Amino acid sequence: MMENMNDIVLSIRGLTKKFGSLQVLRGIDLDIRDGEKIAIIGPSGCGKSTFLRCINCMEDPTGGSIIFDGEDLVDMKVDINVHRQKIGMVFQQFNLFNNKTVVENIMLAPVYVGVKALNRIKRKNAFISFFNTFRKNKKPLAAIETTEQQIRNEAKERALDLLRRIGLEEKANVYPSTLSGGQKQRVAIVRALAMNPKVILFDEPTSALDPEMVGEVLALMKSLADEGMTMVIVTHEMGFAREVADRILFIDEGQIKEQGTPAEVFDDPKNPRLKDFLSKVL
């Protein structure tokens, strides 16, 4: 395991989450390093998915800190949408837009972000141009090196490249309702990849799939792991966790009760709750 603190992508300290009087997370500390694959296991209702959703603030943490790119995502002053661009999320239920084609689903976020940035520059230039009419020393305008059409073209090219990679290029112009569950989940994964994220969070990505479709999704995830993608995966697939993960976290009652390498966690568990859990799932 890497020990250089500069390798840390996400640093989580004292993370808590309450829903009313129900305490779901009870002070989680975790450092996630660049290129690390972390699998999170534990019984249903233990807080695994809530923890994942708190990492990119889809659920607002009750307390603690999540440091990413030098900023605390829990801080209300931080623009979480800027950081979400680099923290991909893959859900159990795919969350594809059924009124958009496959390629449009993948293009959606890159085009939105790119056009929003372009319009920000245009507004700033318009503001500067207006006040330049009253200035002796004119302020320079920001260079605009792209157009909305170029942004769309580049996003489409990237989307088609990603679909080609997973063998679904011929499905680019169909709607998600025509895809199998496995195909939908693979599209959802490459949709996350379209933003070039630093880390991808997977929330039980195979739990909604028929058994025969699980393999194709896990194969794509394994290829991402082999390429060095930083991944945090909530999963019930113990064989996959053993094969892919650098580190396994066992969460129970909203706390990390044990963590270690797959060999340490699966072959030599120490925590009684972990031993009981593994006896039921292995």
PDB file of C-alpha atoms in Angstrom:
ATOM      1  CA  MET A   1       0.000   0.000   0.000  1.00  0.00           C
ATOM      2  CA  MET A   2       1.210   3.488  -0.906  1.00  0.00           C
ATOM      3  CA  GLU A   3       2.240   5.621   2.028  1.00  0.00           C
ATOM      4  CA  ASN A   4       3.023   8.990   0.426  1.00  0.00           C
ATOM      5  CA  MET A   5       0.514  11.511   1.808  1.00  0.00           C
ATOM      6  CA  ASN A   6       0.620  13.292  -1.565  1.00  0.00           C
ATOM      7  CA  ASP A   7      -1.072  10.220  -3.050  1.00  0.00           C
ATOM      8  CA  ILE A   8      -4.230  10.803  -1.003  1.00  0.00           C
ATOM      9  CA  VAL A   9      -7.184  11.695  -3.236  1.00  0.00           C
ATOM     10  CA  LEU A  10      -9.846  11.852  -0.524  1.00  0.00           C
ATOM     11  CA  SER A  11      -9.291  12.310   3.211  1.00  0.00           C
ATOM     12  CA  ILE A  12     -12.328  11.661   5.404  1.00  0.00           C
ATOM     13  CA  ARG A  13     -12.349  12.468   9.105  1.00  0.00           C
ATOM     14  CA  GLY A  14     -15.046  12.001  11.742  1.00  0.00           C
ATOM     15  CA  LEU A  15     -17.826  11.572   9.175  1.00  0.00           C
ATOM     16  CA  THR A  16     -21.268  11.288  10.760  1.00  0.00           C
ATOM     17  CA  LYS A  17     -24.772  11.167   9.320  1.00  0.00           C
ATOM     18  CA  LYS A  18     -28.124  11.327  11.071  1.00  0.00           C
ATOM     19  CA  PHE A  19     -31.612  10.988   9.651  1.00  0.00           C
ATOM     20  CA  GLY A  20     -33.649  12.605  12.395  1.00  0.00           C
ATOM     21  CA  SER A  21     -32.860  10.677  15.556  1.00  0.00           C
ATOM     22  CA  LEU A  22     -31.386   7.745  13.607  1.00  0.00           C
ATOM     23  CA  GLN A  23     -27.571   7.788  13.579  1.00  0.00           C
ATOM     24  CA  VAL A  24     -26.448   5.983  10.411  1.00  0.00           C
ATOM     25  CA  LEU A  25     -22.729   6.886  10.323  1.00  0.00           C
ATOM     26  CA  ARG A  26     -20.808   7.150  13.588  1.00  0.00           C
ATOM     27  CA  GLY A  27     -17.474   8.810  12.881  1.00  0.00           C
ATOM     28  CA  ILE A  28     -15.702   7.316   9.876  1.00  0.00           C
ATOM     29  CA  ASP A  29     -12.020   8.050   9.198  1.00  0.00           C
ATOM     30  CA  LEU A  30     -10.563   7.017   5.855  1.00  0.00           C
ATOM     31  CA  ASP A  31      -7.824   8.041   3.423  1.00  0.00           C
ATOM     32  CA  ILE A  32      -8.298   6.977  -0.197  1.00  0.00           C
ATOM     33  CA  ARG A  33      -5.121   6.969  -2.267  1.00  0.00           C
ATOM     34  CA  ASP A  34      -4.602   7.552  -5.970  1.00  0.00           C
ATOM     35  CA  GLY A  35      -5.185   4.340  -7.893  1.00  0.00           C
ATOM     36  CA  GLU A  36      -6.472   2.464  -4.856  1.00  0.00           C
ATOM     37  CA  LYS A  37      -9.381   0.039  -5.160  1.00  0.00           C
ATOM     38  CA  ILE A  38     -11.458  -0.122  -1.964  1.00  0.00           C
ATOM     39  CA  ALA A  39     -14.320  -2.573  -1.556  1.00  0.00           C
ATOM     40  CA  ILE A  40     -16.880  -1.917   1.170  1.00  0.00           C
ATOM     41  CA  ILE A  41     -18.757  -4.900   2.561  1.00  0.00           C
ATOM     42  CA  GLY A  42     -21.209  -5.343   5.400  1.00  0.00           C
ATOM     43  CA  PRO A  43     -24.789  -6.321   6.250  1.00  0.00           C
ATOM     44  CA  SER A  44     -27.791  -4.556   4.747  1.00  0.00           C
ATOM     45  CA  GLY A  45     -28.649  -1.336   6.560  1.00  0.00           C
ATOM     46  CA  CYS A  46     -25.192  -0.863   8.068  1.00  0.00           C
ATOM     47  CA  GLY A  47     -24.549   2.489   6.337  1.00  0.00           C
ATOM     48  CA  LYS A  48     -22.477   1.419   3.310  1.00  0.00           C
ATOM     49  CA  SER A  49     -24.515   3.215   0.655  1.00  0.00           C
ATOM     50  CA  THR A  50     -25.096   6.240   2.878  1.00  0.00           C
ATOM     51  CA  PHE A  51     -21.334   6.530   3.356  1.00  0.00           C
ATOM     52  CA  LEU A  52     -20.788   6.423  -0.403  1.00  0.00           C
ATOM     53  CA  ARG A  53     -23.462   9.053  -1.030  1.00  0.00           C
ATOM     54  CA  CYS A  54     -21.957  11.290   1.646  1.00  0.00           C
ATOM     55  CA  ILE A  55     -18.545  11.202  -0.067  1.00  0.00           C
ATOM     56  CA  ASN A  56     -19.821  13.348  -2.941  1.00  0.00           C
ATOM     57  CA  CYS A  57     -22.477  15.025  -0.769  1.00  0.00           C
ATOM     58  CA  MET A  58     -25.496  13.478  -2.462  1.00  0.00           C
ATOM     59  CA  GLU A  59     -26.401  13.104   1.200  1.00  0.00           C
ATOM     60  CA  ASP A  60     -25.266  16.042   3.316  1.00  0.00           C
ATOM     61  CA  PRO A  61     -23.046  14.749   6.141  1.00  0.00           C
ATOM     62  CA  THR A  62     -24.128  15.735   9.647  1.00  0.00           C
ATOM     63  CA  GLY A  63     -20.533  16.203  10.793  1.00  0.00           C
ATOM     64  CA  GLY A  64     -16.906  15.614   9.935  1.00  0.00           C
ATOM     65  CA  SER A  65     -14.812  16.598   6.921  1.00  0.00           C
ATOM     66  CA  ILE A  66     -14.158  15.288   3.395  1.00  0.00           C
ATOM     67  CA  ILE A  67     -11.030  16.846   1.883  1.00  0.00           C
ATOM     68  CA  PHE A  68     -10.815  16.651  -1.919  1.00  0.00           C
ATOM     69  CA  ASP A  69      -8.558  18.822  -4.092  1.00  0.00           C
ATOM     70  CA  GLY A  70      -7.627  20.846  -1.004  1.00  0.00           C
ATOM     71  CA  GLU A  71     -11.213  21.768  -0.080  1.00  0.00           C
ATOM     72  CA  ASP A  72     -13.641  20.414   2.488  1.00  0.00           C
ATOM     73  CA  LEU A  73     -16.715  19.185   0.609  1.00  0.00           C
ATOM     74  CA  VAL A  74     -18.762  19.424   3.805  1.00  0.00           C
ATOM     75  CA  ASP A  75     -18.186  23.202   3.932  1.00  0.00           C
ATOM     76  CA  MET A  76     -21.367  24.912   2.709  1.00  0.00           C
ATOM     77  CA  LYS A  77     -19.269  27.612   0.999  1.00  0.00           C
ATOM     78  CA  VAL A  78     -17.679  25.061  -1.336  1.00  0.00           C
ATOM     79  CA  ASP A  79     -19.301  24.616  -4.777  1.00  0.00           C
ATOM     80  CA  ILE A  80     -19.904  20.870  -4.602  1.00  0.00           C
ATOM     81  CA  ASN A  81     -20.947  20.722  -8.268  1.00  0.00           C
ATOM     82  CA  VAL A  82     -17.418  21.683  -9.328  1.00  0.00           C
ATOM     83  CA  HIS A  83     -15.959  18.767  -7.394  1.00  0.00           C
ATOM     84  CA  ARG A  84     -18.626  16.283  -8.452  1.00  0.00           C
ATOM     85  CA  GLN A  85     -17.232  16.606 -11.963  1.00  0.00           C
ATOM     86  CA  LYS A  86     -14.196  14.658 -10.726  1.00  0.00           C
ATOM     87  CA  ILE A  87     -16.046  12.203  -8.471  1.00  0.00           C
ATOM     88  CA  GLY A  88     -18.017   9.824 -10.690  1.00  0.00           C
ATOM     89  CA  MET A  89     -20.950   7.843  -9.313  1.00  0.00           C
ATOM     90  CA  VAL A  90     -22.482   4.617 -10.588  1.00  0.00           C
ATOM     91  CA  PHE A  91     -25.814   3.633  -9.047  1.00  0.00           C
ATOM     92  CA  GLN A  92     -27.710   0.386  -8.541  1.00  0.00           C
ATOM     93  CA  GLN A  93     -30.543   1.455 -10.850  1.00  0.00           C
ATOM     94  CA  PHE A  94     -28.480   2.929 -13.742  1.00  0.00           C
ATOM     95  CA  ASN A  95     -30.230   6.390 -13.618  1.00  0.00           C
ATOM     96  CA  LEU A  96     -30.123   6.816 -17.392  1.00  0.00           C
ATOM     97  CA  PHE A  97     -32.488   9.309 -19.030  1.00  0.00           C
ATOM     98  CA  ASN A  98     -34.994   7.274 -21.063  1.00  0.00           C
ATOM     99  CA  ASN A  99     -35.909  10.251 -23.289  1.00  0.00           C
ATOM    100  CA  LYS A 100     -32.312  10.569 -24.526  1.00  0.00           C
ATOM    101  CA  THR A 101     -30.314   8.182 -26.674  1.00  0.00           C
ATOM    102  CA  VAL A 102     -27.357   6.277 -25.278  1.00  0.00           C
ATOM    103  CA  VAL A 103     -24.826   8.687 -26.790  1.00  0.00           C
ATOM    104  CA  GLU A 104     -26.831  11.697 -25.557  1.00  0.00           C
ATOM    105  CA  ASN A 105     -26.803  10.255 -22.016  1.00  0.00           C
ATOM    106  CA  ILE A 106     -23.016  10.037 -22.101  1.00  0.00           C
ATOM    107  CA  MET A 107     -22.611  13.501 -23.643  1.00  0.00           C
ATOM    108  CA  LEU A 108     -24.977  15.239 -21.229  1.00  0.00           C
ATOM    109  CA  ALA A 109     -22.623  16.142 -18.367  1.00  0.00           C
ATOM    110  CA  PRO A 110     -19.550  17.088 -20.471  1.00  0.00           C
ATOM    111  CA  VAL A 111     -21.671  19.333 -22.709  1.00  0.00           C
ATOM    112  CA  TYR A 112     -23.417  20.963 -19.733  1.00  0.00           C
ATOM    113  CA  VAL A 113     -20.133  21.677 -17.963  1.00  0.00           C
ATOM    114  CA  GLY A 114     -18.352  22.824 -21.120  1.00  0.00           C
ATOM    115  CA  VAL A 115     -21.127  25.166 -22.263  1.00  0.00           C
ATOM    116  CA  LYS A 116     -21.532  26.578 -18.750  1.00  0.00           C
ATOM    117  CA  ALA A 117     -17.789  27.402 -18.629  1.00  0.00           C
ATOM    118  CA  LEU A 118     -17.944  28.951 -22.115  1.00  0.00           C
ATOM    119  CA  ASN A 119     -20.910  31.138 -21.173  1.00  0.00           C
ATOM    120  CA  ARG A 120     -19.120  32.242 -18.003  1.00  0.00           C
ATOM    121  CA  ILE A 121     -16.193  33.510 -20.108  1.00  0.00           C
ATOM    122  CA  LYS A 122     -18.556  35.266 -22.534  1.00  0.00           C
ATOM    123  CA  ARG A 123     -20.377  37.025 -19.701  1.00  0.00           C
ATOM    124  CA  LYS A 124     -17.079  38.122 -18.185  1.00  0.00           C
ATOM    125  CA  ASN A 125     -15.894  39.471 -21.546  1.00  0.00           C
ATOM    126  CA  ALA A 126     -19.163  41.363 -22.029  1.00  0.00           C
ATOM    127  CA  PHE A 127     -18.744  42.918 -18.587  1.00  0.00           C
ATOM    128  CA  ILE A 128     -15.132  43.919 -19.337  1.00  0.00           C
ATOM    129  CA  SER A 129     -16.092  45.280 -22.781  1.00  0.00           C
ATOM    130  CA  PHE A 130     -18.791  47.479 -21.272  1.00  0.00           C
ATOM    131  CA  PHE A 131     -16.442  49.034 -18.723  1.00  0.00           C
ATOM    132  CA  ASN A 132     -13.619  49.325 -21.288  1.00  0.00           C
ATOM    133  CA  THR A 133     -15.706  51.987 -23.023  1.00  0.00           C
ATOM    134  CA  PHE A 134     -15.045  54.199 -19.964  1.00  0.00           C
ATOM    135  CA  ARG A 135     -11.403  53.229 -19.403  1.00  0.00           C
ATOM    136  CA  LYS A 136      -8.258  54.750 -20.848  1.00  0.00           C
ATOM    137  CA  ASN A 137      -6.320  51.568 -20.126  1.00  0.00           C
ATOM    138  CA  LYS A 138      -8.426  48.802 -21.620  1.00  0.00           C
ATOM    139  CA  LYS A 139      -8.474  45.444 -19.872  1.00  0.00           C
ATOM    140  CA  PRO A 140      -7.818  42.482 -22.169  1.00  0.00           C
ATOM    141  CA  LEU A 141     -10.619  40.057 -22.916  1.00  0.00           C
ATOM    142  CA  ALA A 142     -10.263  36.393 -22.069  1.00  0.00           C
ATOM    143  CA  ALA A 143      -9.418  34.219 -25.063  1.00  0.00           C
ATOM    144  CA  ILE A 144     -12.295  32.039 -26.294  1.00  0.00           C
ATOM    145  CA  GLU A 145     -10.790  28.950 -27.874  1.00  0.00           C
ATOM    146  CA  THR A 146     -13.912  26.891 -28.522  1.00  0.00           C
ATOM    147  CA  THR A 147     -17.557  27.119 -29.522  1.00  0.00           C
ATOM    148  CA  GLU A 148     -20.675  25.398 -28.244  1.00  0.00           C
ATOM    149  CA  GLN A 149     -20.699  23.238 -31.379  1.00  0.00           C
ATOM    150  CA  GLN A 150     -17.070  22.208 -30.836  1.00  0.00           C
ATOM    151  CA  ILE A 151     -17.897  21.257 -27.254  1.00  0.00           C
ATOM    152  CA  ARG A 152     -20.754  19.068 -28.487  1.00  0.00           C
ATOM    153  CA  ASN A 153     -18.628  17.502 -31.229  1.00  0.00           C
ATOM    154  CA  GLU A 154     -15.799  16.666 -28.831  1.00  0.00           C
ATOM    155  CA  ALA A 155     -18.232  15.233 -26.270  1.00  0.00           C
ATOM    156  CA  LYS A 156     -19.830  13.046 -28.954  1.00  0.00           C
ATOM    157  CA  GLU A 157     -16.455  11.816 -30.160  1.00  0.00           C
ATOM    158  CA  ARG A 158     -15.460  10.947 -26.599  1.00  0.00           C
ATOM    159  CA  ALA A 159     -18.798   9.190 -26.002  1.00  0.00           C
ATOM    160  CA  LEU A 160     -18.455   7.113 -29.160  1.00  0.00           C
ATOM    161  CA  ASP A 161     -14.883   6.173 -28.200  1.00  0.00           C
ATOM    162  CA  LEU A 162     -16.127   4.973 -24.805  1.00  0.00           C
ATOM    163  CA  LEU A 163     -18.971   2.991 -26.378  1.00  0.00           C
ATOM    164  CA  ARG A 164     -16.499   1.442 -28.812  1.00  0.00           C
ATOM    165  CA  ARG A 165     -14.365   0.406 -25.867  1.00  0.00           C
ATOM    166  CA  ILE A 166     -17.204  -1.567 -24.283  1.00  0.00           C
ATOM    167  CA  GLY A 167     -18.477  -3.002 -27.556  1.00  0.00           C
ATOM    168  CA  LEU A 168     -21.702  -0.980 -27.654  1.00  0.00           C
ATOM    169  CA  GLU A 169     -20.968   1.556 -30.391  1.00  0.00           C
ATOM    170  CA  GLU A 170     -23.873   0.154 -32.454  1.00  0.00           C
ATOM    171  CA  LYS A 171     -26.215   1.119 -29.578  1.00  0.00           C
ATOM    172  CA  ALA A 172     -25.225   4.805 -29.678  1.00  0.00           C
ATOM    173  CA  ASN A 173     -28.493   6.045 -31.171  1.00  0.00           C
ATOM    174  CA  VAL A 174     -30.966   3.752 -29.419  1.00  0.00           C
ATOM    175  CA  TYR A 175     -32.833   4.546 -26.211  1.00  0.00           C
ATOM    176  CA  PRO A 176     -31.952   2.930 -22.872  1.00  0.00           C
ATOM    177  CA  SER A 177     -35.287   1.074 -22.742  1.00  0.00           C
ATOM    178  CA  THR A 178     -34.032  -1.185 -25.553  1.00  0.00           C
ATOM    179  CA  LEU A 179     -30.905  -2.270 -23.631  1.00  0.00           C
ATOM    180  CA  SER A 180     -30.416  -5.195 -21.284  1.00  0.00           C
ATOM    181  CA  GLY A 181     -29.643  -4.488 -17.631  1.00  0.00           C
ATOM    182  CA  GLY A 182     -25.983  -5.297 -18.146  1.00  0.00           C
ATOM    183  CA  GLN A 183     -25.762  -2.994 -21.134  1.00  0.00           C
ATOM    184  CA  LYS A 184     -27.449  -0.179 -19.193  1.00  0.00           C
ATOM    185  CA  GLN A 185     -24.975  -0.508 -16.335  1.00  0.00           C
ATOM    186  CA  ARG A 186     -21.986  -0.521 -18.694  1.00  0.00           C
ATOM    187  CA  VAL A 187     -23.347   2.659 -20.309  1.00  0.00           C
ATOM    188  CA  ALA A 188     -23.782   4.174 -16.837  1.00  0.00           C
ATOM    189  CA  ILE A 189     -20.128   3.380 -16.069  1.00  0.00           C
ATOM    190  CA  VAL A 190     -18.778   4.964 -19.249  1.00  0.00           C
ATOM    191  CA  ARG A 191     -21.067   7.957 -18.622  1.00  0.00           C
ATOM    192  CA  ALA A 192     -19.133   8.460 -15.383  1.00  0.00           C
ATOM    193  CA  LEU A 193     -15.845   8.016 -17.290  1.00  0.00           C
ATOM    194  CA  ALA A 194     -16.829  10.726 -19.802  1.00  0.00           C
ATOM    195  CA  MET A 195     -15.960  13.396 -17.200  1.00  0.00           C
ATOM    196  CA  ASN A 196     -12.417  12.011 -16.691  1.00  0.00           C
ATOM    197  CA  PRO A 197     -12.985  11.601 -12.938  1.00  0.00           C
ATOM    198  CA  LYS A 198     -10.249  11.200 -10.335  1.00  0.00           C
ATOM    199  CA  VAL A 199     -12.332   8.632  -8.473  1.00  0.00           C
ATOM    200  CA  ILE A 200     -15.457   6.611  -9.224  1.00  0.00           C
ATOM    201  CA  LEU A 201     -17.908   5.489  -6.541  1.00  0.00           C
ATOM    202  CA  PHE A 202     -19.891   2.306  -7.248  1.00  0.00           C
ATOM    203  CA  ASP A 203     -23.036   1.669  -5.182  1.00  0.00           C
ATOM    204  CA  GLU A 204     -23.742  -2.077  -5.523  1.00  0.00           C
ATOM    205  CA  PRO A 205     -23.510  -1.829  -9.332  1.00  0.00           C
ATOM    206  CA  THR A 206     -24.583  -5.440  -9.961  1.00  0.00           C
ATOM    207  CA  SER A 207     -27.401  -5.799  -7.409  1.00  0.00           C
ATOM    208  CA  ALA A 208     -30.171  -4.924  -9.903  1.00  0.00           C
ATOM    209  CA  LEU A 209     -28.859  -7.265 -12.610  1.00  0.00           C
ATOM    210  CA  ASP A 210     -29.913 -10.758 -13.567  1.00  0.00           C
ATOM    211  CA  PRO A 211     -27.123 -13.239 -12.669  1.00  0.00           C
ATOM    212  CA  GLU A 212     -26.093 -13.816 -16.298  1.00  0.00           C
ATOM    213  CA  MET A 213     -25.483 -10.075 -16.767  1.00  0.00           C
ATOM    214  CA  VAL A 214     -23.282  -9.568 -13.715  1.00  0.00           C
ATOM    215  CA  GLY A 215     -20.129 -10.854 -15.410  1.00  0.00           C
ATOM    216  CA  GLU A 216     -20.039  -8.268 -18.198  1.00  0.00           C
ATOM    217  CA  VAL A 217     -20.282  -5.396 -15.714  1.00  0.00           C
ATOM    218  CA  LEU A 218     -17.639  -6.855 -13.389  1.00  0.00           C
ATOM    219  CA  ALA A 219     -15.331  -7.399 -16.385  1.00  0.00           C
ATOM    220  CA  LEU A 220     -15.537  -3.692 -17.257  1.00  0.00           C
ATOM    221  CA  MET A 221     -14.854  -2.742 -13.643  1.00  0.00           C
ATOM    222  CA  LYS A 222     -11.845  -5.078 -13.554  1.00  0.00           C
ATOM    223  CA  SER A 223     -10.436  -3.428 -16.671  1.00  0.00           C
ATOM    224  CA  LEU A 224     -10.797  -0.005 -15.019  1.00  0.00           C
ATOM    225  CA  ALA A 225      -9.031  -1.333 -11.941  1.00  0.00           C
ATOM    226  CA  ASP A 226      -6.201  -2.679 -14.094  1.00  0.00           C
ATOM    227  CA  GLU A 227      -5.803   0.774 -15.675  1.00  0.00           C
ATOM    228  CA  GLY A 228      -5.323   2.399 -12.267  1.00  0.00           C
ATOM    229  CA  MET A 229      -8.697   4.083 -11.740  1.00  0.00           C
ATOM    230  CA  THR A 230      -9.328   5.037  -8.113  1.00  0.00           C
ATOM    231  CA  MET A 231     -12.469   3.133  -7.123  1.00  0.00           C
ATOM    232  CA  VAL A 232     -14.641   2.795  -4.023  1.00  0.00           C
ATOM    233  CA  ILE A 233     -17.086  -0.075  -4.440  1.00  0.00           C
ATOM    234  CA  VAL A 234     -19.984  -1.090  -2.217  1.00  0.00           C
ATOM    235  CA  THR A 235     -20.560  -4.693  -3.220  1.00  0.00           C
ATOM    236  CA  HIS A 236     -22.030  -8.044  -2.270  1.00  0.00           C
ATOM    237  CA  GLU A 237     -19.760  -9.780  -4.805  1.00  0.00           C
ATOM    238  CA  MET A 238     -17.176 -11.233  -2.427  1.00  0.00           C
ATOM    239  CA  GLY A 239     -15.202 -13.003  -5.146  1.00  0.00           C
ATOM    240  CA  PHE A 240     -14.897  -9.754  -7.091  1.00  0.00           C
ATOM    241  CA  ALA A 241     -13.865  -7.867  -3.937  1.00  0.00           C
ATOM    242  CA  ARG A 242     -11.167 -10.440  -3.195  1.00  0.00           C
ATOM    243  CA  GLU A 243      -9.825 -10.319  -6.760  1.00  0.00           C
ATOM    244  CA  VAL A 244      -9.876  -6.572  -7.441  1.00  0.00           C
ATOM    245  CA  ALA A 245      -9.624  -4.669  -4.161  1.00  0.00           C
ATOM    246  CA  ASP A 246      -6.400  -3.453  -2.583  1.00  0.00           C
ATOM    247  CA  ARG A 247      -8.279  -2.939   0.670  1.00  0.00           C
ATOM    248  CA  ILE A 248     -11.523  -4.238   2.129  1.00  0.00           C
ATOM    249  CA  LEU A 249     -13.588  -2.214   4.616  1.00  0.00           C
ATOM    250  CA  PHE A 250     -16.134  -3.995   6.776  1.00  0.00           C
ATOM    251  CA  ILE A 251     -18.796  -1.525   7.922  1.00  0.00           C
ATOM    252  CA  ASP A 252     -21.305  -2.402  10.617  1.00  0.00           C
ATOM    253  CA  GLU A 253     -23.521  -0.133  12.732  1.00  0.00           C
ATOM    254  CA  GLY A 254     -22.180   2.919  10.897  1.00  0.00           C
ATOM    255  CA  GLN A 255     -18.518   2.275  11.721  1.00  0.00           C
ATOM    256  CA  ILE A 256     -15.525   0.667  10.047  1.00  0.00           C
ATOM    257  CA  LYS A 257     -15.188  -2.367  12.286  1.00  0.00           C
ATOM    258  CA  GLU A 258     -12.265  -3.919  10.387  1.00  0.00           C
ATOM    259  CA  GLN A 259     -10.147  -3.238   7.315  1.00  0.00           C
ATOM    260  CA  GLY A 260      -7.215  -4.811   5.571  1.00  0.00           C
ATOM    261  CA  THR A 261      -6.089  -6.637   2.474  1.00  0.00           C
ATOM    262  CA  PRO A 262      -8.483  -9.207   0.998  1.00  0.00           C
ATOM    263  CA  ALA A 263      -6.346 -11.989   2.507  1.00  0.00           C
ATOM    264  CA  GLU A 264      -6.449 -10.375   5.958  1.00  0.00           C
ATOM    265  CA  VAL A 265     -10.191  -9.726   5.925  1.00  0.00           C
ATOM    266  CA  PHE A 266     -11.414 -12.922   4.261  1.00  0.00           C
ATOM    267  CA  ASP A 267      -8.866 -15.455   5.517  1.00  0.00           C
ATOM    268  CA  ASP A 268      -8.022 -14.138   8.978  1.00  0.00           C
ATOM    269  CA  PRO A 269     -10.883 -11.915  10.236  1.00  0.00           C
ATOM    270  CA  LYS A 270     -10.551 -10.577  13.771  1.00  0.00           C
ATOM    271  CA  ASN A 271     -13.854  -8.829  14.480  1.00  0.00           C
ATOM    272  CA  PRO A 272     -16.635 -11.161  15.724  1.00  0.00           C
ATOM    273  CA  ARG A 273     -19.264  -9.365  13.604  1.00  0.00           C
ATOM    274  CA  LEU A 274     -17.084  -9.744  10.526  1.00  0.00           C
ATOM    275  CA  LYS A 275     -16.613 -13.452  11.252  1.00  0.00           C
ATOM    276  CA  ASP A 276     -20.382 -13.868  11.578  1.00  0.00           C
ATOM    277  CA  PHE A 277     -21.026 -11.873   8.387  1.00  0.00           C
ATOM    278  CA  LEU A 278     -18.529 -13.888   6.348  1.00  0.00           C
ATOM    279  CA  SER A 279     -19.939 -17.174   7.627  1.00  0.00           C
ATOM    280  CA  LYS A 280     -23.244 -16.217   5.997  1.00  0.00           C
ATOM    281  CA  VAL A 281     -21.988 -14.890   2.656  1.00  0.00           C
ATOM    282  CA  LEU A 282     -19.015 -17.087   1.784  1.00  0.00           C
TER     283      LEU A 282
END
